[in-house]
Coordinates of N, CA and C in Angstrom, one line a residue:
M279 N 77.0 1.2 -17.2 CA 76.0 2.2 -17.6 C 74.2 1.7 -18.6
K280 N 73.6 2.2 -17.7 CA 71.7 1.8 -18.4 C 71.8 1.9 -20.1
N281 N 71.0 1.1 -20.4 CA 71.0 1.1 -21.9 C 69.5 2.2 -22.1
K282 N 70.2 3.0 -23.1 CA 69.7 4.4 -23.2 C 68.5 3.8 -24.4
K283 N 66.7 3.7 -23.4 CA 65.6 3.7 -23.9 C 65.7 4.0 -25.9
E284 N 65.3 3.4 -26.8 CA 66.0 3.1 -28.1 C 64.1 4.4 -28.7
I285 N 64.3 4.9 -29.6 CA 64.0 5.8 -30.0 C 62.8 5.7 -31.0
P286 N 61.7 5.3 -31.9 CA 62.1 5.5 -33.1 C 62.4 6.7 -34.2
A287 N 62.4 5.8 -35.5 CA 62.9 7.5 -36.4 C 61.9 8.2 -36.5
G288 N 62.0 8.9 -36.7 CA 60.9 9.6 -37.5 C 59.4 9.8 -37.1
L289 N 58.7 11.0 -37.3 CA 57.4 11.3 -36.3 C 56.7 9.6 -36.3
M290 N 55.8 10.1 -34.5 CA 54.7 9.2 -34.3 C 53.8 9.9 -34.1
L291 N 52.7 9.6 -34.8 CA 51.3 10.8 -34.5 C 50.7 9.1 -35.1
K292 N 49.6 9.3 -33.8 CA 48.8 8.2 -33.2 C 47.5 10.3 -32.3
G293 N 46.5 10.0 -32.8 CA 45.2 11.4 -32.4 C 44.5 11.6 -34.4
R294 N 43.8 13.2 -33.3 CA 43.2 13.3 -34.2 C 43.3 15.2 -34.3
L295 N 43.9 15.1 -35.7 CA 43.8 17.3 -35.8 C 43.5 17.5 -35.9
K296 N 42.1 18.1 -35.0 CA 40.3 18.7 -36.0 C 40.7 19.5 -36.1
R297 N 41.1 20.3 -36.6 CA 41.7 21.3 -37.0 C 41.9 21.6 -38.2
F298 N 42.1 20.3 -38.3 CA 42.8 20.2 -40.3 C 41.5 18.4 -41.2
G299 N 41.3 18.0 -40.0 CA 39.8 17.9 -40.6 C 40.7 16.1 -40.6
V300 N 41.9 16.2 -39.6 CA 42.4 14.4 -40.3 C 43.0 13.7 -39.1
T301 N 42.9 12.4 -39.0 CA 43.6 11.4 -38.0 C 44.2 10.7 -38.5
F302 N 45.8 10.1 -37.6 CA 46.4 9.3 -37.6 C 46.8 8.3 -36.9
Y303 N 47.3 6.7 -37.3 CA 46.8 5.7 -36.6 C 47.6 5.1 -36.9
P304 N 48.8 4.5 -36.4 CA 49.5 3.6 -36.5 C 48.8 2.3 -36.9
K305 N 49.3 1.6 -38.1 CA 49.3 0.4 -39.1 C 50.2 -0.7 -39.7
Q306 N 50.6 -1.6 -39.0 CA 52.2 -2.2 -39.4 C 53.5 -1.5 -39.8
G307 N 53.6 -1.1 -38.5 CA 55.1 -0.1 -38.6 C 54.6 1.3 -39.4
Q308 N 53.4 1.6 -40.2 CA 53.7 2.6 -40.7 C 52.2 3.8 -40.1
T309 N 52.4 4.9 -40.0 CA 51.8 6.2 -39.6 C 50.7 6.3 -40.7
I310 N 49.2 6.2 -40.8 CA 48.2 6.3 -41.8 C 47.4 7.6 -41.3
M311 N 47.4 8.2 -42.2 CA 46.7 10.2 -42.4 C 45.2 9.3 -43.5
R312 N 43.2 10.4 -42.1 CA 42.9 9.7 -42.9 C 41.4 10.4 -42.9
P313 N 40.8 11.2 -43.5 CA 39.4 12.5 -42.8 C 38.9 11.5 -41.2
S314 N 39.3 12.8 -40.8 CA 38.4 12.5 -39.4 C 36.2 12.1 -40.2
K315 N 35.9 12.7 -40.4 CA 34.7 12.2 -40.5 C 34.4 11.7 -42.2
S316 N 33.9 11.2 -42.5 CA 33.7 9.7 -43.4 C 33.0 10.8 -43.7
K317 N 32.3 10.6 -45.5 CA 31.8 11.5 -47.0 C 30.6 10.9 -47.3
Q318 N 31.1 9.2 -46.4 CA 29.7 8.5 -47.2 C 28.6 8.6 -45.7
P319 N 27.3 8.1 -46.6 CA 25.6 8.8 -46.2 C 25.2 8.2 -44.7
R320 N 24.9 9.1 -43.6 CA 24.4 7.8 -42.7 C 23.4 6.3 -43.3
R321 N 23.8 5.3 -42.6 CA 23.2 4.1 -43.8 C 21.6 4.2 -43.2
N322 N 20.5 4.7 -44.2 CA 19.1 3.8 -43.9 C 18.5 3.4 -44.1
G323 N 18.8 1.8 -44.7 CA 18.3 0.4 -45.5 C 17.4 0.5 -44.6
R324 N 16.1 0.2 -45.2 CA 14.6 -0.2 -44.3 C 14.9 -1.5 -43.2
G325 N 15.3 -2.0 -42.9 CA 16.0 -3.4 -42.0 C 16.4 -2.7 -40.1
I326 N 17.4 -1.2 -41.3 CA 18.1 -0.6 -40.0 C 17.1 0.1 -39.3
F327 N 16.5 0.9 -40.4 CA 15.4 2.0 -39.8 C 14.5 1.1 -39.6
V328 N 13.0 0.4 -39.3 CA 12.5 -0.8 -39.1 C 13.0 -0.5 -37.3
S329 N 14.4 -1.0 -37.2 CA 15.1 -1.4 -35.7 C 14.7 -1.0 -35.7
R330 N 15.5 1.3 -36.1 CA 16.2 2.3 -34.9 C 14.6 2.9 -34.7
Q331 N 13.5 2.3 -35.1 CA 12.1 3.1 -34.5 C 11.6 2.4 -33.8
K332 N 12.3 1.0 -33.5 CA 11.5 -0.1 -32.5 C 11.9 0.7 -31.2
T333 N 13.4 0.5 -31.5 CA 14.0 1.1 -30.1 C 14.0 2.5 -29.3
R334 N 13.2 3.6 -30.7 CA 13.0 4.7 -30.0 C 11.6 4.9 -29.6
H335 N 11.0 3.7 -30.2 CA 9.2 4.3 -29.1 C 9.1 3.2 -28.0
A336 N 10.1 1.5 -28.4 CA 10.4 1.6 -26.8 C 10.5 2.3 -25.2
T337 N 11.9 3.3 -25.2 CA 12.2 3.8 -24.8 C 11.3 4.8 -24.7
A338 N 10.6 6.3 -25.6 CA 9.5 6.1 -25.0 C 7.9 5.6 -24.0
L339 N 7.9 4.8 -24.5 CA 7.3 3.2 -23.8 C 7.4 3.3 -22.1
W340 N 9.1 3.3 -22.5 CA 9.9 2.9 -21.0 C 9.6 4.5 -19.8
Q341 N 9.7 5.3 -20.8 CA 9.3 6.8 -19.6 C 8.1 6.6 -19.5
M342 N 7.7 5.8 -19.7 CA 5.6 6.4 -19.3 C 5.8 5.0 -18.6
L343 N 5.6 4.4 -18.1 CA 6.4 3.0 -17.8 C 6.8 3.7 -16.4
T344 N 8.0 4.3 -16.2 CA 8.7 4.3 -15.1 C 8.1 5.7 -13.7
Y345 N 6.7 5.4 -14.6 CA 5.6 6.3 -13.4 C 5.0 5.2 -12.7
C346 N 5.1 3.5 -12.6 CA 5.0 2.6 -12.2 C 5.9 1.8 -11.2
H347 N 7.3 2.0 -11.4 CA 8.7 1.6 -10.3 C 7.9 0.6 -11.7
P348 N 8.7 -0.2 -12.1 CA 8.7 -1.6 -13.6 C 9.7 -2.4 -12.5
M349 N 8.9 -3.8 -12.7 CA 10.0 -4.9 -12.4 C 10.0 -6.3 -13.7
F350 N 11.6 -6.1 -13.9 CA 11.9 -6.9 -14.9 C 12.9 -7.2 -14.7
S351 N 12.6 -9.2 -14.7 CA 14.4 -9.3 -14.2 C 15.1 -9.7 -15.4
G352 N 16.5 -9.8 -15.4 CA 17.3 -10.5 -16.4 C 17.9 -9.9 -17.0
G353 N 19.1 -10.1 -17.8 CA 20.1 -9.2 -18.5 C 20.6 -7.6 -17.8
K354 N 21.2 -6.5 -17.9 CA 22.0 -5.1 -17.2 C 21.1 -5.0 -16.3
S355 N 20.0 -4.6 -16.7 CA 19.1 -3.7 -16.5 C 17.2 -3.7 -15.8
A356 N 16.7 -3.6 -15.7 CA 15.0 -3.5 -16.1 C 15.3 -2.9 -17.8
Y357 N 15.3 -1.8 -17.3 CA 15.4 -1.2 -18.7 C 15.6 -1.8 -19.5
H358 N 16.9 -2.3 -20.0 CA 17.7 -3.5 -21.3 C 16.8 -4.8 -20.9
R359 N 16.4 -5.1 -20.2 CA 15.5 -5.9 -20.1 C 14.2 -5.7 -21.4
F360 N 13.3 -4.2 -21.0 CA 12.1 -4.4 -21.3 C 12.3 -4.0 -22.6
L361 N 13.9 -2.9 -23.1 CA 14.0 -2.6 -24.6 C 13.7 -4.1 -25.6
S362 N 14.7 -5.4 -25.1 CA 14.8 -6.3 -24.7 C 13.0 -6.7 -26.2
L363 N 12.1 -6.9 -24.7 CA 11.1 -7.7 -24.6 C 10.5 -6.8 -25.9
A364 N 10.4 -5.5 -26.0 CA 9.7 -5.0 -26.7 C 10.1 -4.8 -28.1
H365 N 11.0 -5.1 -28.4 CA 11.3 -5.1 -29.8 C 10.7 -5.4 -30.6
S366 N 9.4 -7.1 -29.5 CA 9.0 -7.8 -30.5 C 7.0 -7.3 -31.3
L367 N 7.1 -6.2 -30.4 CA 6.0 -5.3 -31.0 C 6.0 -5.2 -31.7
P368 N 5.6 -5.4 -32.9 CA 4.9 -4.1 -33.9 C 5.1 -3.0 -34.3
P369 N 6.8 -2.6 -35.6 CA 7.0 -1.7 -35.4 C 5.5 -0.1 -35.3
V370 N 6.2 0.9 -34.9 CA 5.6 2.1 -35.3 C 6.4 3.2 -35.6
F371 N 5.8 3.6 -36.8 CA 6.8 4.6 -37.3 C 7.1 7.2 -37.5
I372 N 7.9 7.0 -36.5 CA 7.3 8.7 -35.6 C 8.5 9.1 -36.5
P373 N 8.6 10.3 -37.0 CA 8.5 11.4 -37.5 C 9.8 11.6 -36.6
C374 N 11.6 12.4 -36.5 CA 11.7 12.7 -36.4 C 11.9 13.6 -35.4
K375 N 11.1 15.3 -36.4 CA 10.9 16.0 -35.4 C 9.0 16.6 -35.9
G376 N 9.0 17.6 -35.5 CA 7.5 18.0 -35.6 C 7.2 17.6 -34.2
K377 N 5.7 17.7 -34.0 CA 4.5 17.4 -32.8 C 4.0 15.7 -32.4
L378 N 4.8 15.6 -33.7 CA 4.8 14.0 -33.2 C 5.9 13.1 -31.8
T379 N 6.8 14.1 -32.3 CA 8.7 13.5 -31.2 C 8.1 13.2 -29.8
G380 N 8.8 12.2 -29.1 CA 8.3 11.7 -28.4 C 7.3 10.9 -28.2
A381 N 6.6 10.5 -29.2 CA 4.7 10.1 -28.9 C 5.0 9.0 -28.6
S382 N 4.6 7.8 -28.0 CA 3.9 6.6 -27.2 C 2.7 6.5 -27.4
L383 N 2.9 5.1 -28.0 CA 1.1 4.2 -28.3 C 0.9 3.2 -27.7
L384 N -0.1 3.6 -27.1 CA -0.6 1.9 -27.0 C -0.7 1.1 -27.0
M385 N -0.1 -0.3 -27.4 CA -0.1 -1.5 -28.0 C -0.9 -2.9 -28.0
P386 N -1.3 -3.8 -27.8 CA -1.1 -5.1 -27.5 C -0.2 -6.1 -26.8
D387 N -0.4 -6.7 -26.2 CA 0.7 -7.1 -25.6 C 1.9 -6.2 -25.6
M388 N 2.3 -5.2 -24.5 CA 3.3 -4.4 -24.2 C 3.4 -4.8 -23.7
P389 N 4.9 -5.0 -23.1 CA 5.4 -5.9 -22.4 C 5.4 -5.2 -20.7
V390 N 4.8 -5.2 -19.2 CA 5.0 -4.7 -18.0 C 5.3 -5.1 -17.3
S391 N 6.2 -6.5 -17.1 CA 6.5 -6.9 -15.6 C 7.3 -7.6 -16.7
E392 N 8.3 -8.7 -15.9 CA 8.2 -9.5 -16.0 C 9.5 -10.4 -14.5
G393 N 9.2 -11.6 -14.1 CA 10.0 -12.2 -13.4 C 9.4 -14.0 -12.5
T394 N 9.2 -14.4 -11.9 CA 9.6 -15.7 -11.6 C 8.4 -16.6 -11.3
L395 N 6.5 -15.5 -10.6 CA 5.7 -16.0 -10.5 C 5.0 -16.2 -11.5
L396 N 4.3 -17.3 -11.3 CA 3.3 -18.2 -12.3 C 2.2 -16.5 -13.1
P397 N 2.7 -16.5 -14.2 CA 1.8 -15.1 -14.9 C 0.5 -15.7 -14.5
V398 N -0.2 -14.1 -15.0 CA -1.3 -14.1 -14.8 C -2.7 -14.9 -16.5
K399 N -3.0 -15.7 -16.9 CA -3.6 -15.5 -17.9 C -4.9 -14.4 -17.9
Q400 N -5.7 -13.8 -18.8 CA -6.2 -12.4 -18.8 C -6.3 -12.5 -21.0
W401 N -7.9 -12.2 -20.3 CA -7.8 -11.8 -21.1 C -9.9 -10.2 -20.8
L402 N -10.2 -9.6 -21.9 CA -12.1 -8.4 -22.0 C -12.3 -9.3 -22.4
G403 N -13.5 -9.6 -22.0 CA -14.8 -10.5 -22.0 C -16.0 -9.6 -21.4
E404 N -16.7 -10.3 -21.2 CA -18.0 -9.5 -20.9 C -18.6 -10.6 -19.7
V405 N -18.9 -9.9 -18.0 CA -20.2 -10.5 -17.2 C -21.2 -9.7 -16.9
A406 N -22.3 -10.7 -17.1 CA -23.6 -11.0 -16.9 C -24.1 -9.3 -17.7
G407 N -23.4 -9.8 -19.1 CA -23.5 -7.9 -20.1 C -22.5 -7.2 -19.6
T408 N -22.1 -6.8 -18.3 CA -20.6 -5.8 -18.3 C -19.5 -6.3 -18.9
A409 N -18.3 -5.3 -19.4 CA -17.7 -6.0 -19.6 C -16.4 -6.0 -18.3
A410 N -15.1 -6.6 -19.0 CA -14.9 -7.3 -17.4 C -13.5 -7.8 -17.7
L411 N -12.9 -7.3 -16.9 CA -11.0 -8.0 -17.2 C -11.1 -9.5 -16.7
V412 N -11.3 -10.3 -17.1 CA -11.3 -12.1 -16.5 C -9.8 -12.5 -16.7
T413 N -10.0 -13.6 -16.4 CA -8.9 -14.4 -15.5 C -8.6 -15.4 -15.2
N414 N -7.7 -16.3 -15.5 CA -7.8 -17.8 -14.8 C -7.3 -17.7 -13.5
L415 N -7.5 -17.2 -13.0 CA -6.4 -17.3 -10.9 C -7.6 -17.3 -10.1
K416 N -6.7 -18.5 -9.3 CA -8.2 -18.9 -8.6 C -7.9 -18.5 -7.0
A417 N -8.9 -17.9 -6.5 CA -8.8 -17.7 -5.3 C -7.7 -18.2 -4.3
D418 N -8.4 -19.2 -4.2 CA -7.2 -20.4 -3.6 C -5.9 -20.7 -3.4
S419 N -5.6 -19.8 -4.8 CA -4.2 -19.9 -5.6 C -3.5 -18.9 -5.3
L420 N -4.0 -18.2 -5.0 CA -2.8 -16.9 -4.1 C -2.1 -17.1 -2.5
L421 N -1.4 -16.4 -2.4 CA -0.5 -16.4 -1.3 C -1.3 -14.9 -0.3
A422 N -1.3 -15.3 0.7 CA -2.2 -14.4 1.7 C -1.0 -12.5 1.4
R423 N 0.2 -13.2 0.8 CA 1.5 -11.6 1.5 C 1.1 -11.6 -0.3
E424 N 0.3 -11.9 -1.3 CA 0.8 -11.7 -2.7 C -0.2 -9.8 -2.5
K425 N -0.2 -9.0 -4.0 CA -0.8 -8.5 -3.6 C -1.0 -7.8 -5.0
L426 N -2.0 -7.8 -5.8 CA -2.5 -7.8 -7.6 C -2.7 -6.8 -7.5
M427 N -2.2 -6.0 -8.4 CA -1.2 -4.4 -9.4 C -2.2 -4.4 -10.8
L428 N -2.8 -3.6 -10.4 CA -3.5 -3.3 -12.0 C -2.6 -2.2 -12.6
Y429 N -2.1 -2.7 -13.5 CA -1.3 -1.6 -14.8 C -2.9 -0.8 -15.2
T430 N -2.9 0.0 -15.6 CA -3.6 0.5 -16.3 C -2.9 1.7 -17.2
V431 N -3.0 1.5 -19.1 CA -2.9 2.5 -19.8 C -3.1 3.5 -20.4
V432 N -3.5 4.7 -20.4 CA -5.2 5.5 -21.6 C -3.8 6.3 -22.5
Q433 N -4.6 5.6 -23.8 CA -4.3 6.5 -25.2 C -4.6 8.0 -24.9
Q434 N -3.8 8.9 -24.6 CA -3.9 10.1 -24.3 C -3.7 11.0 -26.3
V435 N -3.9 12.3 -26.3 CA -3.3 13.2 -27.5 C -3.0 14.8 -26.9
E436 N -2.2 15.0 -26.9 CA -1.6 15.9 -25.8 C -1.1 16.9 -26.6
G437 N -2.2 17.6 -27.5 CA -1.3 19.0 -28.1 C -0.7 18.4 -29.3
G438 N -1.6 17.4 -29.9 CA -1.7 16.6 -31.6 C -1.0 15.4 -31.5
C439 N 0.3 15.3 -29.8 CA 0.7 14.6 -29.8 C 0.7 12.9 -29.0
P440 N 0.2 11.8 -29.3 CA -0.5 10.4 -28.8 C 0.4 10.3 -27.2
R441 N 0.2 10.0 -26.1 CA 0.9 9.8 -25.5 C 0.4 8.4 -24.7
A442 N 1.2 7.2 -23.9 CA 0.0 6.4 -23.9 C 0.3 6.9 -22.3
R443 N -0.1 7.3 -21.4 CA -0.3 7.4 -19.7 C 0.2 6.1 -18.9
M444 N 0.6 6.0 -17.7 CA 0.4 4.5 -17.6 C 0.6 4.8 -15.6
R445 N -0.3 4.3 -15.3 CA -0.7 3.6 -13.9 C -0.3 2.7 -14.2
A446 N -0.3 1.8 -11.8 CA -0.9 0.7 -11.3 C -1.5 0.9 -10.0
D447 N -2.1 0.3 -10.0 CA -3.1 0.3 -8.2 C -3.3 -1.1 -8.1
E448 N -2.6 -1.3 -6.5 CA -3.0 -2.0 -5.6 C -4.3 -2.4 -5.7
V449 N -4.9 -3.7 -6.4 CA -6.6 -4.3 -5.9 C -6.6 -4.8 -5.8
E450 N -8.3 -5.0 -4.8 CA -8.4 -5.0 -3.2 C -9.2 -6.6 -3.1
R451 N -9.2 -7.4 -3.3 CA -9.2 -8.7 -3.4 C -11.2 -9.0 -3.6
N452 N -11.7 -7.9 -2.4 CA -13.2 -8.1 -2.4 C -13.8 -6.9 -3.4
R453 N -12.9 -6.5 -4.6 CA -13.2 -6.2 -6.3 C -13.6 -7.2 -6.8
F454 N -12.8 -8.5 -6.5 CA -13.1 -9.7 -7.6 C -14.1 -10.7 -7.0
V455 N -14.7 -10.6 -8.7 CA -16.1 -11.7 -8.7 C -15.9 -12.6 -8.9
E456 N -16.0 -13.3 -8.4 CA -15.7 -15.1 -9.1 C -16.9 -15.9 -10.8
V457 N -16.6 -16.0 -10.8 CA -16.9 -17.0 -12.7 C -16.1 -17.9 -12.8
D458 N -16.7 -18.7 -12.7 CA -16.7 -20.3 -13.2 C -15.7 -20.7 -12.7
G459 N -15.3 -20.1 -11.2 CA -14.5 -20.4 -10.4 C -13.1 -19.7 -9.5
C460 N -13.0 -18.3 -11.3 CA -12.0 -17.7 -11.5 C -11.9 -16.2 -11.4
L461 N -11.0 -16.1 -10.8 CA -10.8 -14.3 -10.5 C -12.0 -13.7 -12.4
A462 N -12.6 -12.4 -11.2 CA -13.2 -11.3 -12.7 C -13.0 -9.9 -12.5
L463 N -12.6 -9.3 -12.7 CA -13.0 -7.3 -12.0 C -13.4 -6.8 -13.3
V464 N -14.8 -6.8 -13.3 CA -15.9 -6.1 -13.7 C -16.7 -4.7 -13.4
D465 N -16.2 -4.0 -14.2 CA -16.9 -2.8 -14.6 C -16.6 -2.5 -16.5
A466 N -17.9 -1.4 -16.6 CA -17.6 -0.5 -17.7 C -15.9 0.3 -18.6
V467 N -15.8 0.2 -17.3 CA -14.7 0.5 -18.4 C -13.6 0.0 -18.8
F468 N -14.1 -1.0 -18.8 CA -13.4 -2.3 -19.7 C -13.4 -2.4 -21.0
A469 N -14.9 -1.9 -21.3 CA -15.0 -1.4 -22.7 C -15.0 -0.2 -23.1
D470 N -13.6 0.4 -22.5 CA -13.3 2.0 -23.3 C -11.8 1.7 -24.2
E471 N -11.6 2.0 -25.8 CA -10.7 1.6 -26.6 C -9.7 2.0 -26.5
M472 N -9.5 3.3 -25.6 CA -9.1 4.1 -25.6 C -7.9 3.4 -24.2
K473 N -7.6 2.3 -23.9 CA -7.4 1.7 -22.4 C -6.8 0.7 -23.0
G474 N -6.2 0.5 -21.8 CA -5.3 -0.8 -22.0 C -4.9 -1.2 -20.6
W475 N -4.5 -2.6 -19.9 CA -4.7 -3.5 -18.2 C -3.7 -4.5 -18.6
A476 N -3.3 -4.3 -17.3 CA -2.5 -6.0 -16.5 C -3.0 -5.6 -15.2
L477 N -2.6 -7.8 -15.4 CA -3.0 -7.8 -13.6 C -1.4 -8.4 -13.2
V478 N -1.3 -7.9 -12.7 CA 0.6 -8.5 -11.4 C 0.5 -9.2 -11.0
R479 N 1.0 -10.2 -10.6 CA 0.8 -10.4 -8.9 C 2.2 -10.0 -8.7
V480 N 2.7 -9.4 -7.0 CA 3.4 -9.2 -6.7 C 3.5 -9.8 -5.3
D481 N 5.0 -10.5 -5.2 CA 4.9 -10.7 -3.8 C 6.3 -10.4 -3.7
G482 N 6.9 -9.4 -3.0 CA 7.9 -8.4 -2.1 C 8.9 -8.2 -4.1
E483 N 10.0 -8.6 -3.6 CA 10.3 -8.4 -4.3 C 10.3 -9.0 -6.1
R484 N 9.6 -10.4 -6.3 CA 8.6 -11.1 -7.8 C 7.8 -10.8 -8.2
C485 N 7.9 -10.7 -9.0 CA 6.5 -10.2 -10.1 C 5.9 -12.0 -11.3
S486 N 4.6 -11.7 -11.6 CA 4.4 -12.3 -12.7 C 5.3 -11.7 -14.1
T487 N 4.8 -12.3 -15.1 CA 4.9 -11.6 -15.8 C 4.0 -11.6 -17.2
Q488 N 4.1 -11.0 -16.9 CA 2.6 -9.4 -18.0 C 3.2 -8.9 -19.2
N489 N 1.5 -9.1 -20.0 CA 1.5 -8.0 -21.4 C 0.6 -7.5 -20.8
L490 N -0.1 -6.5 -21.5 CA -1.2 -5.4 -21.7 C -2.5 -6.8 -22.7
V491 N -2.9 -6.4 -22.3 CA -5.1 -6.6 -22.7 C -5.8 -5.0 -23.7
T492 N -5.5 -5.2 -24.2 CA -6.6 -4.0 -24.7 C -7.6 -3.8 -26.4
R493 N -8.2 -2.4 -26.2 CA -8.9 -2.7 -27.2 C -8.9 -1.8 -28.5
C494 N -7.5 -1.5 -28.2 CA -7.2 0.2 -28.4 C -6.6 -0.4 -30.1
R495 N -7.2 0.3 -31.0 CA -6.2 0.1 -32.0 C -5.6 1.4 -33.0
Y496 N -5.7 2.1 -32.0 CA -6.0 3.8 -32.6 C -4.1 3.6 -33.3
Y497 N -3.3 3.7 -33.0 CA -1.8 3.0 -33.0 C -1.5 2.7 -34.1
E498 N -2.3 1.6 -35.2 CA -2.4 1.3 -35.8 C -2.1 2.2 -37.4
Q499 N -2.2 3.4 -37.0 CA -2.7 3.9 -38.7 C -0.7 4.6 -38.6
Y500 N -0.1 4.7 -37.2 CA 1.3 4.6 -37.8 C 2.0 3.6 -38.1
T501 N 1.6 2.4 -38.2 CA 2.5 1.0 -38.4 C 2.6 1.6 -40.5
T502 N 1.7 1.9 -41.1 CA 1.3 1.7 -42.1 C 2.9 2.1 -43.1
E503 N 2.9 2.0 -44.8 CA 3.7 2.3 -45.4 C 4.2 2.9 -45.7
E504 N 2.3 4.2 -45.4 CA 2.4 5.5 -45.8 C 2.8 6.2 -44.4
A505 N 3.0 5.3 -43.1 CA 2.9 5.9 -41.8 C 5.3 6.1 -42.2
L506 N 5.6 4.5 -43.1 CA 7.1 4.3 -43.3 C 7.7 5.6 -44.0
L507 N 7.1 6.0 -44.1 CA 7.7 6.5 -46.0 C 7.9 8.4 -44.8
A508 N 6.6 8.4 -44.3 CA 6.4 10.3 -44.1 C 7.1 10.4 -43.1
A509 N 8.0 9.5 -42.0 CA 8.9 9.0 -40.4 C 10.6 9.2 -41.8
A510 N 10.7 8.7 -42.5 CA 11.9 8.2 -43.0 C 12.2 9.6 -43.7
A511 N 11.4 10.1 -44.1 CA 11.6 11.6 -45.0 C 12.2 12.7 -44.0
T512 N 12.1 11.8 -43.0 CA 12.1 13.3 -41.9 C 13.4 13.3 -41.1
Y513 N 14.3 11.6 -41.6 CA 15.5 11.1 -41.4 C 16.6 11.1 -42.5
G514 N 15.4 11.8 -43.6 CA 16.6 11.8 -45.0 C 16.1 10.4 -45.9
G515 N 15.2 10.3 -46.1 CA 15.0 9.3 -46.5 C 15.7 8.1 -46.6
L516 N 14.8 6.8 -46.7 CA 15.7 5.1 -47.6 C 17.0 5.2 -48.6
T517 N 18.2 4.8 -47.4 CA 18.8 4.1 -48.8 C 19.2 2.5 -49.4

């Protein structure tokens, strides 16, 4: 005769009775009941709030960067790797509602690519009195098949909401000027204080690791203590 499966005495419950707002779960042989929703307020300490704001802004920047077919190595995906790198940027504080929702801000050192090719050291300067993007690249150091992609970020204000619009364009080598044996792009546009740039080396699926250079300081108004408190207030304040 087959042994019958033993049925534990009493009623065993595990799950949630949504109608009554309670949850049951087993613990050490007993069935425990607790409210489905915690009455504790959502934690919003200063450190937690700053971290959340960094993540929120990095996500907004990524949405703009996707128009450039971003290249980032490492991490679970290009998106996650970008979020990790962008977390090193200074925090900017944006309200959770209102016209600033979804704002993205042009910031110095924003990452635009990560890869295994040697990075290009670059900075904004002048050549013969004209603004320029100056690099340490030497013409004979580039492979014939390499492309040079210029990432351009423009800080716009659309309906009262700042947006960092981005694009990437291949730069023909004849556009460069040699300065002390190194390549530079010379154009008055590089004096624009609402734009930023990064020159990226690309060879197939490989690229160089580059961050933006910019004269833009528009973002600074969103980094102040006043901006932090104003943004936090829209989340219920700091706790």
